[in-house]
Structures are given as structure tokens and as C-alpha cells.
JSON list of C-alpha atoms in Angstrom, two decimals:
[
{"chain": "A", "resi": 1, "resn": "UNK", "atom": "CA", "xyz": [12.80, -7.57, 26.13]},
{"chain": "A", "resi": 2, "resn": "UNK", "atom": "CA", "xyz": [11.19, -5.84, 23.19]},
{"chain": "A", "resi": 3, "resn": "UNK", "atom": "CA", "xyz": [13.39, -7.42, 20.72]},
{"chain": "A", "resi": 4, "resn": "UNK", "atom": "CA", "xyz": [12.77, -10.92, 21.98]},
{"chain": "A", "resi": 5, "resn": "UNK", "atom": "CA", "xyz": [8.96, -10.42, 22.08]},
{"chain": "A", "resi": 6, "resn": "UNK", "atom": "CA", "xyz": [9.26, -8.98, 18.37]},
{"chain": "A", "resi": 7, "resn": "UNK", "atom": "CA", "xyz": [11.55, -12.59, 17.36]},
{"chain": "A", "resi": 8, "resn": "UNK", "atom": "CA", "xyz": [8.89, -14.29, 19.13]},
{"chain": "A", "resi": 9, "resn": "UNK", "atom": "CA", "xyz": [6.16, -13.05, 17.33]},
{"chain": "A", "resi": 10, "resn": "UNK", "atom": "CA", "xyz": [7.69, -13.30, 14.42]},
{"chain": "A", "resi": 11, "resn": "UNK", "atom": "CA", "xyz": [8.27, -17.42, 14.85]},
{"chain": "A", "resi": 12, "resn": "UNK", "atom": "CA", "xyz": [4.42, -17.79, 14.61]},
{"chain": "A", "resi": 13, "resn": "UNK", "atom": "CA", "xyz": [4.28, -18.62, 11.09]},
{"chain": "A", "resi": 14, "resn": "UNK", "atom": "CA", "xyz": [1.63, -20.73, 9.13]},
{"chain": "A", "resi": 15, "resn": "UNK", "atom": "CA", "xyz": [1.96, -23.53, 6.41]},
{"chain": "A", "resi": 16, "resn": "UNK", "atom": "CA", "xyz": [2.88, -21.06, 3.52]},
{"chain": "A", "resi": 17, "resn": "UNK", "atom": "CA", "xyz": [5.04, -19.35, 5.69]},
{"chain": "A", "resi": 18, "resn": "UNK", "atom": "CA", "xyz": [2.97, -16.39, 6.38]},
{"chain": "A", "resi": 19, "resn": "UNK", "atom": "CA", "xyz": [3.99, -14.32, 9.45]},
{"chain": "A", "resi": 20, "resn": "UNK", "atom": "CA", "xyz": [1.59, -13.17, 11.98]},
{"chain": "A", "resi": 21, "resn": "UNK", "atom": "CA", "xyz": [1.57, -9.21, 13.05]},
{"chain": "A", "resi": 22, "resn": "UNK", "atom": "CA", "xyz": [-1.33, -7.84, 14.83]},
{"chain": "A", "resi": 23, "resn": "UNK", "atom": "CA", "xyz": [0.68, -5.92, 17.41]},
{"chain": "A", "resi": 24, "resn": "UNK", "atom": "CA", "xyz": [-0.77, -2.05, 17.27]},
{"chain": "A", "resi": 25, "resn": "UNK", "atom": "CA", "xyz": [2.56, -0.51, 17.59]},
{"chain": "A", "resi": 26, "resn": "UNK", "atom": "CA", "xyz": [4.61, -2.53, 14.92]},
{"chain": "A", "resi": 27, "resn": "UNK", "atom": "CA", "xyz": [1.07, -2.26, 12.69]},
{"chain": "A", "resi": 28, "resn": "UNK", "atom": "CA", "xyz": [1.42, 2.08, 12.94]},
{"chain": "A", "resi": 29, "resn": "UNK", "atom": "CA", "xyz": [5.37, 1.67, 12.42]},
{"chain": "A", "resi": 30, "resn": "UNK", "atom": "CA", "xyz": [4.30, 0.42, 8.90]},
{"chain": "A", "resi": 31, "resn": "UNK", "atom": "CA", "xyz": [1.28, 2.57, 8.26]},
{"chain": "A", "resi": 32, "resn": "UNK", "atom": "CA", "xyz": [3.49, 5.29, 6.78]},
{"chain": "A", "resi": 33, "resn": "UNK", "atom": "CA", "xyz": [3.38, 5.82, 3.25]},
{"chain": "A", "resi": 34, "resn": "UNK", "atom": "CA", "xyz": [7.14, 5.63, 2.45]},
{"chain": "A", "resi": 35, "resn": "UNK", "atom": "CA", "xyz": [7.40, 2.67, 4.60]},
{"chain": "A", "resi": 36, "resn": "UNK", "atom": "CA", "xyz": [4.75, 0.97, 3.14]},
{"chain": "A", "resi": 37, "resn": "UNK", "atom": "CA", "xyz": [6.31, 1.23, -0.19]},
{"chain": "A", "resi": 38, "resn": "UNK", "atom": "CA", "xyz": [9.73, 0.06, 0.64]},
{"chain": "A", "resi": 39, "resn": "UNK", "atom": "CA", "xyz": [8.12, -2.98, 2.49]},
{"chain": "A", "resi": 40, "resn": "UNK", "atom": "CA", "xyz": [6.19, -3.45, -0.73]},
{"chain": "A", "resi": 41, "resn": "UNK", "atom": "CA", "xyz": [9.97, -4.19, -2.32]},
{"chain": "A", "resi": 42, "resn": "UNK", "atom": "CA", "xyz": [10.60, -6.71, -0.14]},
{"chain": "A", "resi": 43, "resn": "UNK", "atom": "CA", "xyz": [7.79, -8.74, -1.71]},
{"chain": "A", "resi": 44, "resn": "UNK", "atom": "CA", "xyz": [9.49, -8.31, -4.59]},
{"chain": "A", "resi": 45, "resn": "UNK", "atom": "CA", "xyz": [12.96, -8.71, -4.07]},
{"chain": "A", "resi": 46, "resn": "UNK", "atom": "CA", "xyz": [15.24, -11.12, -1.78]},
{"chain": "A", "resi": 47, "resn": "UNK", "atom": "CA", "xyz": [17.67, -8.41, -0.80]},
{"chain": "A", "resi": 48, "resn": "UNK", "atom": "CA", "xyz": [17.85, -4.65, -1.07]},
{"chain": "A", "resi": 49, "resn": "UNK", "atom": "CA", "xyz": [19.76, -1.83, -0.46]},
{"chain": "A", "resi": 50, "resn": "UNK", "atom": "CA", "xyz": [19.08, 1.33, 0.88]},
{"chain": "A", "resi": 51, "resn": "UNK", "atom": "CA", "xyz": [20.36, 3.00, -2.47]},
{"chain": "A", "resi": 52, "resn": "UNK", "atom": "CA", "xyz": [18.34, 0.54, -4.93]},
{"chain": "A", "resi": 53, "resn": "UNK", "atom": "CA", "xyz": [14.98, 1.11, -2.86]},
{"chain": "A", "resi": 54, "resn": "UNK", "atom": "CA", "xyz": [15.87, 5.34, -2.87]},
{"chain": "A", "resi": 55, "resn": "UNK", "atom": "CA", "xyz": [16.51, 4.52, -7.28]},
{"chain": "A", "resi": 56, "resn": "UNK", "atom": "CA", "xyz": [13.42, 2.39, -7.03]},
{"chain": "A", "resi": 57, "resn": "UNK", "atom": "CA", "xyz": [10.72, 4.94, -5.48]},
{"chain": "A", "resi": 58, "resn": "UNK", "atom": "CA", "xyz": [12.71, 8.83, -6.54]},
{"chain": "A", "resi": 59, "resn": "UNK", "atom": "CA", "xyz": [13.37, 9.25, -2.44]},
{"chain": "A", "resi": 60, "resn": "UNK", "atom": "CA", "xyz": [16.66, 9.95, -0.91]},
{"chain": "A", "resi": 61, "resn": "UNK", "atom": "CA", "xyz": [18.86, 7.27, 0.05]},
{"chain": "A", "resi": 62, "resn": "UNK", "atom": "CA", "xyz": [19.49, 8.97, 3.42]},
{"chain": "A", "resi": 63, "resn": "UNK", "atom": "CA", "xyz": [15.14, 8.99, 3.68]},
{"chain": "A", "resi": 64, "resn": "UNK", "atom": "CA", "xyz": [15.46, 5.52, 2.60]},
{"chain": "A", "resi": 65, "resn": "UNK", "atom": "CA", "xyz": [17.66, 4.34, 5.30]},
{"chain": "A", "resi": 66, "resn": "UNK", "atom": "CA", "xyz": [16.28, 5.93, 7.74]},
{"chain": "A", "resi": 67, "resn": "UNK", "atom": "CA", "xyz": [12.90, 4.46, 7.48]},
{"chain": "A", "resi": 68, "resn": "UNK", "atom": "CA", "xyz": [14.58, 0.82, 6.82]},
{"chain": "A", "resi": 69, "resn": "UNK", "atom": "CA", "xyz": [16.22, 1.03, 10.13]},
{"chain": "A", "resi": 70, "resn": "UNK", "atom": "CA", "xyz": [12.28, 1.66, 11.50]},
{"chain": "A", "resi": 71, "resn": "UNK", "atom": "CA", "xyz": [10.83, -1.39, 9.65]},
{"chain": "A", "resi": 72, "resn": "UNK", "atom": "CA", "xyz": [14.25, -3.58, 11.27]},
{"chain": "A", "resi": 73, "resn": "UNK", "atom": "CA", "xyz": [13.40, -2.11, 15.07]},
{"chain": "A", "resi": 74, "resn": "UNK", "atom": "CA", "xyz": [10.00, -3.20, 14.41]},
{"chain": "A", "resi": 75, "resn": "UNK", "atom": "CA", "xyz": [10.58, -6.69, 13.03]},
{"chain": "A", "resi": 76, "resn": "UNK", "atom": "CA", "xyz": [9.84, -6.46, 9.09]},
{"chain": "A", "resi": 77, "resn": "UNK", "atom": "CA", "xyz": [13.24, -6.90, 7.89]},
{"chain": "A", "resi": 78, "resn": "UNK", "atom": "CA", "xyz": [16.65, -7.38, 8.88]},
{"chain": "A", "resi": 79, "resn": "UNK", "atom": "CA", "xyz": [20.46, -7.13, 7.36]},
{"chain": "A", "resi": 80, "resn": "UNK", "atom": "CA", "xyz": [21.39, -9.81, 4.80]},
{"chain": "A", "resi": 81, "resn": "UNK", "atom": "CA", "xyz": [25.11, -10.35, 4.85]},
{"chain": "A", "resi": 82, "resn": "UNK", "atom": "CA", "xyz": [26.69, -7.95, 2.75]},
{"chain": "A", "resi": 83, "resn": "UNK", "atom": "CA", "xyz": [28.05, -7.57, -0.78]},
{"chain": "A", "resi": 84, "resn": "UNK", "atom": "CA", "xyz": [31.41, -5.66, -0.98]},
{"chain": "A", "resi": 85, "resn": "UNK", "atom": "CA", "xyz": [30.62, -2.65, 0.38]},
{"chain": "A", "resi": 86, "resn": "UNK", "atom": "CA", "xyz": [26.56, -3.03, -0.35]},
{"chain": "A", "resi": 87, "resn": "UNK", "atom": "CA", "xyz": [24.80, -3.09, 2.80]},
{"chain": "A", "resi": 88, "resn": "UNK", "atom": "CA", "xyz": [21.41, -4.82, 1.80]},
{"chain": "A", "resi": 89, "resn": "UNK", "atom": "CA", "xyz": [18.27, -6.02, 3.48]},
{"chain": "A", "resi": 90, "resn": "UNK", "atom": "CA", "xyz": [15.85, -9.06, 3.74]},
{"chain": "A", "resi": 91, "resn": "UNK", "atom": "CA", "xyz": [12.64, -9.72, 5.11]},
{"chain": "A", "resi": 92, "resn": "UNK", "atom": "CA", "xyz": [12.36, -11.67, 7.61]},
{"chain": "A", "resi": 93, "resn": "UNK", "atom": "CA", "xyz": [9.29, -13.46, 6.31]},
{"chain": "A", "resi": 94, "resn": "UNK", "atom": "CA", "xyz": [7.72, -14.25, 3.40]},
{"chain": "A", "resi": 95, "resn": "UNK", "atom": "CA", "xyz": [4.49, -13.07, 3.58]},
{"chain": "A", "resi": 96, "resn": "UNK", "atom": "CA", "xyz": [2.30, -11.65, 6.33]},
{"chain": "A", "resi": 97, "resn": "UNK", "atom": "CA", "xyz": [-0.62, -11.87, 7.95]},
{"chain": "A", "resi": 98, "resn": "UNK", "atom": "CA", "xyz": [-1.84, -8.79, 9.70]},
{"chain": "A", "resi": 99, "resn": "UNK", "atom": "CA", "xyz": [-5.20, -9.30, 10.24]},
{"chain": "A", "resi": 100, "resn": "UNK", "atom": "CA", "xyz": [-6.19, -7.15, 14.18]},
{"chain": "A", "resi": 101, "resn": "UNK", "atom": "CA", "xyz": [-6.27, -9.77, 17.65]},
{"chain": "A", "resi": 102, "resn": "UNK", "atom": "CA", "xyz": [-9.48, -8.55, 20.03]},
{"chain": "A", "resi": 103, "resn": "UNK", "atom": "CA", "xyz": [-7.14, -9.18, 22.64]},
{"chain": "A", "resi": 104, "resn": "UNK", "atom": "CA", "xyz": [-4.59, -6.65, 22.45]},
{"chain": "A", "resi": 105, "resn": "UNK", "atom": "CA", "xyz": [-6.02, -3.19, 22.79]},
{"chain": "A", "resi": 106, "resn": "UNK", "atom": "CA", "xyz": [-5.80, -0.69, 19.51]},
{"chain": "A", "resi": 107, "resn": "UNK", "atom": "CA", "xyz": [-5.09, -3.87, 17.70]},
{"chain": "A", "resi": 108, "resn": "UNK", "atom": "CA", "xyz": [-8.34, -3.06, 15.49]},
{"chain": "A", "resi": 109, "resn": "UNK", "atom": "CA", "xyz": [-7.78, 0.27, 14.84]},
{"chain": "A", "resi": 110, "resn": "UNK", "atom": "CA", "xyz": [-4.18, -0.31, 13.91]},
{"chain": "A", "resi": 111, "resn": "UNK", "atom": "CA", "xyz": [-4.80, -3.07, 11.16]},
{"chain": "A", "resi": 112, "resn": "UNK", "atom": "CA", "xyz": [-8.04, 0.18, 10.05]},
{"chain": "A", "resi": 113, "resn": "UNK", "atom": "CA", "xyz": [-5.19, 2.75, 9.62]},
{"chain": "A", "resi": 114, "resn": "UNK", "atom": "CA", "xyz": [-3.08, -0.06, 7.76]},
{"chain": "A", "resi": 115, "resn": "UNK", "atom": "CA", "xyz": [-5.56, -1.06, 5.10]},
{"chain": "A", "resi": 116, "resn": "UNK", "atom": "CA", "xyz": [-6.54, 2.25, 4.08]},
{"chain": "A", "resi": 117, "resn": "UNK", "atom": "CA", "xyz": [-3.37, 3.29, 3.33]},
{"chain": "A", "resi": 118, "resn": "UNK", "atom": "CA", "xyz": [-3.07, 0.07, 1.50]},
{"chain": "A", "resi": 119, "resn": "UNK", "atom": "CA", "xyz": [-6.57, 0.16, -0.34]},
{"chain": "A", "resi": 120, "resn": "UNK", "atom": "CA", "xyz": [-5.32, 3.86, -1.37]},
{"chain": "A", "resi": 121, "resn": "UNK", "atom": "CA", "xyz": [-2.30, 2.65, -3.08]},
{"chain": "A", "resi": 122, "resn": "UNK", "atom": "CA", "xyz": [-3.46, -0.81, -4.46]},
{"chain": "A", "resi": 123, "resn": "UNK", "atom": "CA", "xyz": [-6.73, 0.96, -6.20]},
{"chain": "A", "resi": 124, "resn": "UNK", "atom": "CA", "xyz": [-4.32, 3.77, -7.34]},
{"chain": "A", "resi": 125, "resn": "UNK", "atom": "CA", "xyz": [-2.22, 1.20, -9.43]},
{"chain": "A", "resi": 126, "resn": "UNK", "atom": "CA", "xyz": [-5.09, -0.44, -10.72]},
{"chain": "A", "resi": 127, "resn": "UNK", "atom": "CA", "xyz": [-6.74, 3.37, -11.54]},
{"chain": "A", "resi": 128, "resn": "UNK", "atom": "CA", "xyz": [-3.36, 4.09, -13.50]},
{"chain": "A", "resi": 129, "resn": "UNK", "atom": "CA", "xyz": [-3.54, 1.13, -15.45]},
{"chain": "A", "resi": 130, "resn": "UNK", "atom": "CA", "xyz": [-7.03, 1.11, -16.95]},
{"chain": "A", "resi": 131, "resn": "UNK", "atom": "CA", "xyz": [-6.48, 4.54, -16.89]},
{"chain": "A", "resi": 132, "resn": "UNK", "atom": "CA", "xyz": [-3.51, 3.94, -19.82]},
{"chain": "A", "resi": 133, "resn": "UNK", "atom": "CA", "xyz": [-5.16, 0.66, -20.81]},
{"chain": "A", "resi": 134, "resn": "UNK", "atom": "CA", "xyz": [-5.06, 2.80, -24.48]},
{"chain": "A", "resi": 135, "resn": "UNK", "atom": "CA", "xyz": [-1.49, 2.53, -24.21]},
{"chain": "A", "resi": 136, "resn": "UNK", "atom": "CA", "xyz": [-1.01, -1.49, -23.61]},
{"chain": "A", "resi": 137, "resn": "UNK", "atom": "CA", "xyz": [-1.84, -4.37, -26.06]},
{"chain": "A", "resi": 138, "resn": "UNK", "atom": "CA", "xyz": [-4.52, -5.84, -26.70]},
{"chain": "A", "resi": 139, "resn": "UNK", "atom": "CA", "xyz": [-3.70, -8.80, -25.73]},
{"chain": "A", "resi": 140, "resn": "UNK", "atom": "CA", "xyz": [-2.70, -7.68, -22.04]},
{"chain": "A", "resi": 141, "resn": "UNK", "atom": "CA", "xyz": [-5.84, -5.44, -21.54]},
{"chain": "A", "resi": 142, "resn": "UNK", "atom": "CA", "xyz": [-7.54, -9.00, -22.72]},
{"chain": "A", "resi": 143, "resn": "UNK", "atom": "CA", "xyz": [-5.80, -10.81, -20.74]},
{"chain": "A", "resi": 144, "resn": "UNK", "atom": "CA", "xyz": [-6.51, -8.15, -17.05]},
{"chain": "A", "resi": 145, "resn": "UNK", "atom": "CA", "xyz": [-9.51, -8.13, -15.24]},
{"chain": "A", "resi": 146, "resn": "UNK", "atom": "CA", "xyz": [-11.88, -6.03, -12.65]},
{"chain": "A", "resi": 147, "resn": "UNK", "atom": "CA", "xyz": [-13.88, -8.37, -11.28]},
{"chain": "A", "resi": 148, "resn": "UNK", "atom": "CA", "xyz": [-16.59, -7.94, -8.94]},
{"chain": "A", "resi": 149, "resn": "UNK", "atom": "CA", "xyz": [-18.83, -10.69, -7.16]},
{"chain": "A", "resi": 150, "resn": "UNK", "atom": "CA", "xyz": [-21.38, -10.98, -4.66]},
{"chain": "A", "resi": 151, "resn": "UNK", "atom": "CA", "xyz": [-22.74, -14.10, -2.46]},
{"chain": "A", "resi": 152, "resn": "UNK", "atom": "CA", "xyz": [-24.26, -15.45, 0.18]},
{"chain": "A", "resi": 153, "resn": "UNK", "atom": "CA", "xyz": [-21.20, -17.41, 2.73]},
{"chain": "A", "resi": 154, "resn": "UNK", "atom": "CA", "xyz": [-21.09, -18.22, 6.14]},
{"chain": "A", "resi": 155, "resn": "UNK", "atom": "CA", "xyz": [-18.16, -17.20, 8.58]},
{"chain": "A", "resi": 156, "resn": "UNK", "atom": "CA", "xyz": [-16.34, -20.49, 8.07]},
{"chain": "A", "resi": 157, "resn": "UNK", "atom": "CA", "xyz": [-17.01, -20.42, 4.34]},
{"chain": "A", "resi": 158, "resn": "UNK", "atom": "CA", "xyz": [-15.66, -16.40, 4.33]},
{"chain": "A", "resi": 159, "resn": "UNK", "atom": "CA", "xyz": [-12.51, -17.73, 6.33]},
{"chain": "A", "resi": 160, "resn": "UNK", "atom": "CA", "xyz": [-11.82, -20.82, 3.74]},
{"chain": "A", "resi": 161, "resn": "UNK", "atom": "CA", "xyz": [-12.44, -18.27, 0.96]},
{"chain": "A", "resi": 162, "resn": "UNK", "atom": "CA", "xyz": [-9.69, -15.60, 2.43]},
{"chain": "A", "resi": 163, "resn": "UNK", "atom": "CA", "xyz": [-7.14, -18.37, 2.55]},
{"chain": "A", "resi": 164, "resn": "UNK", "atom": "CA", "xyz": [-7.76, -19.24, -0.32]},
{"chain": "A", "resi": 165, "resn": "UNK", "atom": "CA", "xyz": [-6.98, -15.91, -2.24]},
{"chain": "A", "resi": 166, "resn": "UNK", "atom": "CA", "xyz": [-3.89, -15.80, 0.15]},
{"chain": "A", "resi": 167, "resn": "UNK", "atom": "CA", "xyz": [-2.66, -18.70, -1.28]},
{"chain": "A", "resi": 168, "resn": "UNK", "atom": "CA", "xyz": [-4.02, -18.02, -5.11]},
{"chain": "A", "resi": 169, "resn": "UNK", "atom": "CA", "xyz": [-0.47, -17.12, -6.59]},
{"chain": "A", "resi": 170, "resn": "UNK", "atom": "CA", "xyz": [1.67, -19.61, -4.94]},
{"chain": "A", "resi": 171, "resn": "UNK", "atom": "CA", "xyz": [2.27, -20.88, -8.15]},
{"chain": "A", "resi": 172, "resn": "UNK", "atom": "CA", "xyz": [4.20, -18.40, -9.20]},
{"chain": "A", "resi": 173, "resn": "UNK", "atom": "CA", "xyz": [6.82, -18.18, -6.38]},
{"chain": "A", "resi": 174, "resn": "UNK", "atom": "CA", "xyz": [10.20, -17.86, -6.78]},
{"chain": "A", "resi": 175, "resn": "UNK", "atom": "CA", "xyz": [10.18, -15.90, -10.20]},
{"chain": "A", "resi": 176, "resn": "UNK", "atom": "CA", "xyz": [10.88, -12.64, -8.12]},
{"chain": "A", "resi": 177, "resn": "UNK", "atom": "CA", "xyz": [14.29, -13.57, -7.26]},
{"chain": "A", "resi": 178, "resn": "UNK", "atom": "CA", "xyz": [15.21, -15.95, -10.10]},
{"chain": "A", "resi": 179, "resn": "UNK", "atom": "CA", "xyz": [14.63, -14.53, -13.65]},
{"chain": "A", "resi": 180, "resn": "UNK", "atom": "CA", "xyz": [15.10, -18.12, -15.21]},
{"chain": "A", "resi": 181, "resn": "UNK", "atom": "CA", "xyz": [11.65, -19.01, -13.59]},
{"chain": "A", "resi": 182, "resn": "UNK", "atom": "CA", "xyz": [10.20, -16.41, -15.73]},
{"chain": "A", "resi": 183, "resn": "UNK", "atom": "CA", "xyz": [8.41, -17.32, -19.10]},
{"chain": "A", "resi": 184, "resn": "UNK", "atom": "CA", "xyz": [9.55, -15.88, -22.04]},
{"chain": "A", "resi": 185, "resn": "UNK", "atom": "CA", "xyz": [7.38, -12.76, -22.44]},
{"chain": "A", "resi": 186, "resn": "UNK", "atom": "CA", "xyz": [5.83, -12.46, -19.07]},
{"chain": "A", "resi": 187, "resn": "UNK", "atom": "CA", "xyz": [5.42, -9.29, -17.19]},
{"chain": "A", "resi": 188, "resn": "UNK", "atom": "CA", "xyz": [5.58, -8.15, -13.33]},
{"chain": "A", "resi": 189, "resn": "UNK", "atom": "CA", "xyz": [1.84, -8.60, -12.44]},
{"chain": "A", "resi": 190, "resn": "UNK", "atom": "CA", "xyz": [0.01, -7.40, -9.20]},
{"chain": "A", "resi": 191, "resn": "UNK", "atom": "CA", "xyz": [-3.19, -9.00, -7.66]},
{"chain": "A", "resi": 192, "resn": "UNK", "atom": "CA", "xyz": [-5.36, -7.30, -4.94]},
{"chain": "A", "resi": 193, "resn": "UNK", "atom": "CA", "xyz": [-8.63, -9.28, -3.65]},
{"chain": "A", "resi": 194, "resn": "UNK", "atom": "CA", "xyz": [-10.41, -8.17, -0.86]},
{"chain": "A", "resi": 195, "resn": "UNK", "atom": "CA", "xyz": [-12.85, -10.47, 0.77]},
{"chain": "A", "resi": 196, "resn": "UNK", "atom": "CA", "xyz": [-15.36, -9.56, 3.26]},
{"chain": "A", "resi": 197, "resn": "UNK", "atom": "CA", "xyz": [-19.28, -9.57, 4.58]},
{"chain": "A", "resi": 198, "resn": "UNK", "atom": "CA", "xyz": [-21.20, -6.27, 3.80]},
{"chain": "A", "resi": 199, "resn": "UNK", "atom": "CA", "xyz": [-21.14, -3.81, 6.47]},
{"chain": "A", "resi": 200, "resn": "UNK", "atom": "CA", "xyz": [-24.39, -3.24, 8.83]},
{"chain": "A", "resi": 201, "resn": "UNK", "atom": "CA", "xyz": [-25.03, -0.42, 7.38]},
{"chain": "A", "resi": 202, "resn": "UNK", "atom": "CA", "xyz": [-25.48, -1.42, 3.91]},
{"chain": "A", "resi": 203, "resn": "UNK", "atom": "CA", "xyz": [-28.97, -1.75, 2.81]},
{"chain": "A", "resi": 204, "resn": "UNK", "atom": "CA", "xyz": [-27.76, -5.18, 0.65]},
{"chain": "A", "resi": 205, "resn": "UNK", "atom": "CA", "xyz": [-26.27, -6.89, 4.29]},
{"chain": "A", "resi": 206, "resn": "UNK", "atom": "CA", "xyz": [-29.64, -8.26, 4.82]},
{"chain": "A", "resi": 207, "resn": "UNK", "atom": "CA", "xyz": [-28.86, -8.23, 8.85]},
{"chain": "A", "resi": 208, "resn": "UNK", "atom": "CA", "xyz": [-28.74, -6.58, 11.51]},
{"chain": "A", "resi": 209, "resn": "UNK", "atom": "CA", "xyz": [-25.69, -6.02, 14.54]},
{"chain": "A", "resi": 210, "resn": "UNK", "atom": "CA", "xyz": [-28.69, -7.34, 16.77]},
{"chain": "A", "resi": 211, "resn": "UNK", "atom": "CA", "xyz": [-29.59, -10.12, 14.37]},
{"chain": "A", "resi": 212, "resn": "UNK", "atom": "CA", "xyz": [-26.04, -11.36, 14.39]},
{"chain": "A", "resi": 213, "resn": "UNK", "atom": "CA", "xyz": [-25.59, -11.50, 17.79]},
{"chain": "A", "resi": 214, "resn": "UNK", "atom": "CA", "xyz": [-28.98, -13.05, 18.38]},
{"chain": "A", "resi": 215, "resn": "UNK", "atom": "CA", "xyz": [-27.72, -15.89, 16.13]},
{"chain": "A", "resi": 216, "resn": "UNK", "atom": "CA", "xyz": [-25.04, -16.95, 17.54]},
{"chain": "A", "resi": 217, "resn": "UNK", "atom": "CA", "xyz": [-26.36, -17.04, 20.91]}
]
């Protein structure tokens, strides 16, 4: 019964072919670091082994297994069929959507624990790059940015904008599993946007928890 309700979940897909996950327990099964990071492949890649994810992030290909096997029992990926005697793995999606549901209990706290392990690791690439921007050409330090930006939006206009950065580098699909889509010259490049309302208890917010509520009464 578990195994159906994970394929069932996992049929809820959106126009870009975005999976929806907001169950707590399958959210904590990938709040692990290791796991994270070998999910993180599968954005990359098509199909992976267990020995090419363990040469990929310095772990153990035993390690690596082992917490592959977790992310198929929870619905993330799945075998491919297999090469010789290669054993690899695919996703069984091509992107996700993991955002918490207010009607399943722990749902919110789940998708917390997620994102800060994922804000950890996203803002430690980006610290490691500027931090060896000395190292790069100019012309790719030129060509990076940090960018910042505040505004005024309203929930519908915060929702519209969120898609939109979802959808941002669709133009560059396919390129991760077919080298001849690649330019001449062009590198493997990472985005991270967050979008979201200040919190309450920023003095910039400008309102209040009670304010909030009393407007959309």
C-alpha cells in the first residue's frame, strides 16, 4: 500500500514535468546530507551508478548504495535497465516540487529541515566560488552574478514570480545528458533563487501577523 501511494504521488506532475512531494516522511528520507548530494546527481545525469556517484562525491560505493536504495523506497529514483554488469539509476522525475501541504501534519516542518540543508550547501558553492573568483577568468567572474532585489508583490504576483524562476533555465535542457547540445566553450553552471515575502519579524516587512490576517478577512 505504501508503494502504490508513493507511484501515486508521484503521477501528480505539472506542465514542465515537475513532481510534487510534500509528504513529511519521504521529505526527512532526503534531508540527509549524503542523500541530498546524490539526488543532486540525478539533476545532472540520466543514469547513474552506485560506483560513479561514490567516484563523484569521495564516499564509498557500499555508503553509496545504501543510501540509493533509501531514495528508491521513498520514490526519488528507481533502476534503469542495466548496462553489462552496471547496475544504474534514474529519477523518476524531472524536477520537483517540494514545497509543505497544511494538510498533512509535519508537512511544514519537513520541507524547514529540507531547505536548510539545501540553503547550507547551495550558499556554500556560491561562497567557494567568489571565494576563488582570483582563480577564474575574467571573463567568467564578468559574466556571474550575486544579485539581490527587493519589492513590493502581492501573493498572486509572489506565486507567478516563483514559477517563473522554476522555469528560468528551461532553455537549457537536455545539455546534461547530451554533450552535442553543449556550446563550444560552455561550462556546468548552477543557479539558486530564492523568492519569498519578509518575515514578521523583520523591521522592513512593513506588516504585521495580525495585519495579514485582518486583510484577508
Amino acid at each position: 500500500v505504501a508503494e502504490a501511494q508513493v507511484r501515486c504521488q508521484m503521477d501528480a506532475t505539472d506542465h514542465a514535468g515537475r513532481a510534487r512531494i510534500s509528504d513529511p516522511a519521504r521529505l526527512r528520507a532526503l534531508a540527509h546530507p549524503l542523500r541530498l548530494q546524490l539526488f543532486e546527481i540525478f539533476t545532472e545525469r540520466d543514469e547513474v551508478t552506485a560506483t560513479e556517484c561514490a567516484q563523484l562525491l569521495g564516499e564509498s560505493a557500499a555508503s553509496c548504495s545504501f543510501h540509493l536504495r533509501t531514495l528508491e523506497k521513498y520514490g526519488f529514483i528507481e533502476r534503469a535497465p542495466g548496462r553489462g554488469r552496471e547496475k544504474p539509476w534514474r529519477a523518476l522525475a524531472r524536477s520537483w516540487d517540494m514545497r509543505p501541504d497544511p494538510e498533512q501534519p509535519g508537512s511544514l516542518r519537513a520541507a524547514q529541515e529540507l531547505a536548510a540543508l539545501g540553503l547550507d550547501s547551495e550558499w556554500q558553492r556560491t561562497r567557494t566560488f567568489f571565494g576563488q573568483a582570483d582563480a577564474e577568468e575574467d571573463r567568467w567572474v564578468q559574466a556571474s552574478t550575486f544579485t539581490r532585489s527587493s519589492f513590493w508583490a502581492t501573493e498572486a504576483e509572489l506565486a507567478q514570480l516563483s514559477r517563473e524562476l522554476q522555469d528560468i533555465t528551461e532553455r537549457f535542457a537536455g545539455r546534461a545528458s547530451d554533450p552535442s547540445k553543449r556550446p563550444p566553450g560552455s561550462r556546468f553552471s548552477r543557479l539558486v533563487a530564492v523568492a519569498n515575502p519578509e518575515p514578521f519579524s523583520s523591521p522592513y516587512s512593513g506588516v504585521t501577523p495580525d495585519a495579514e490576517a485582518e486583510a484577508q478577512a
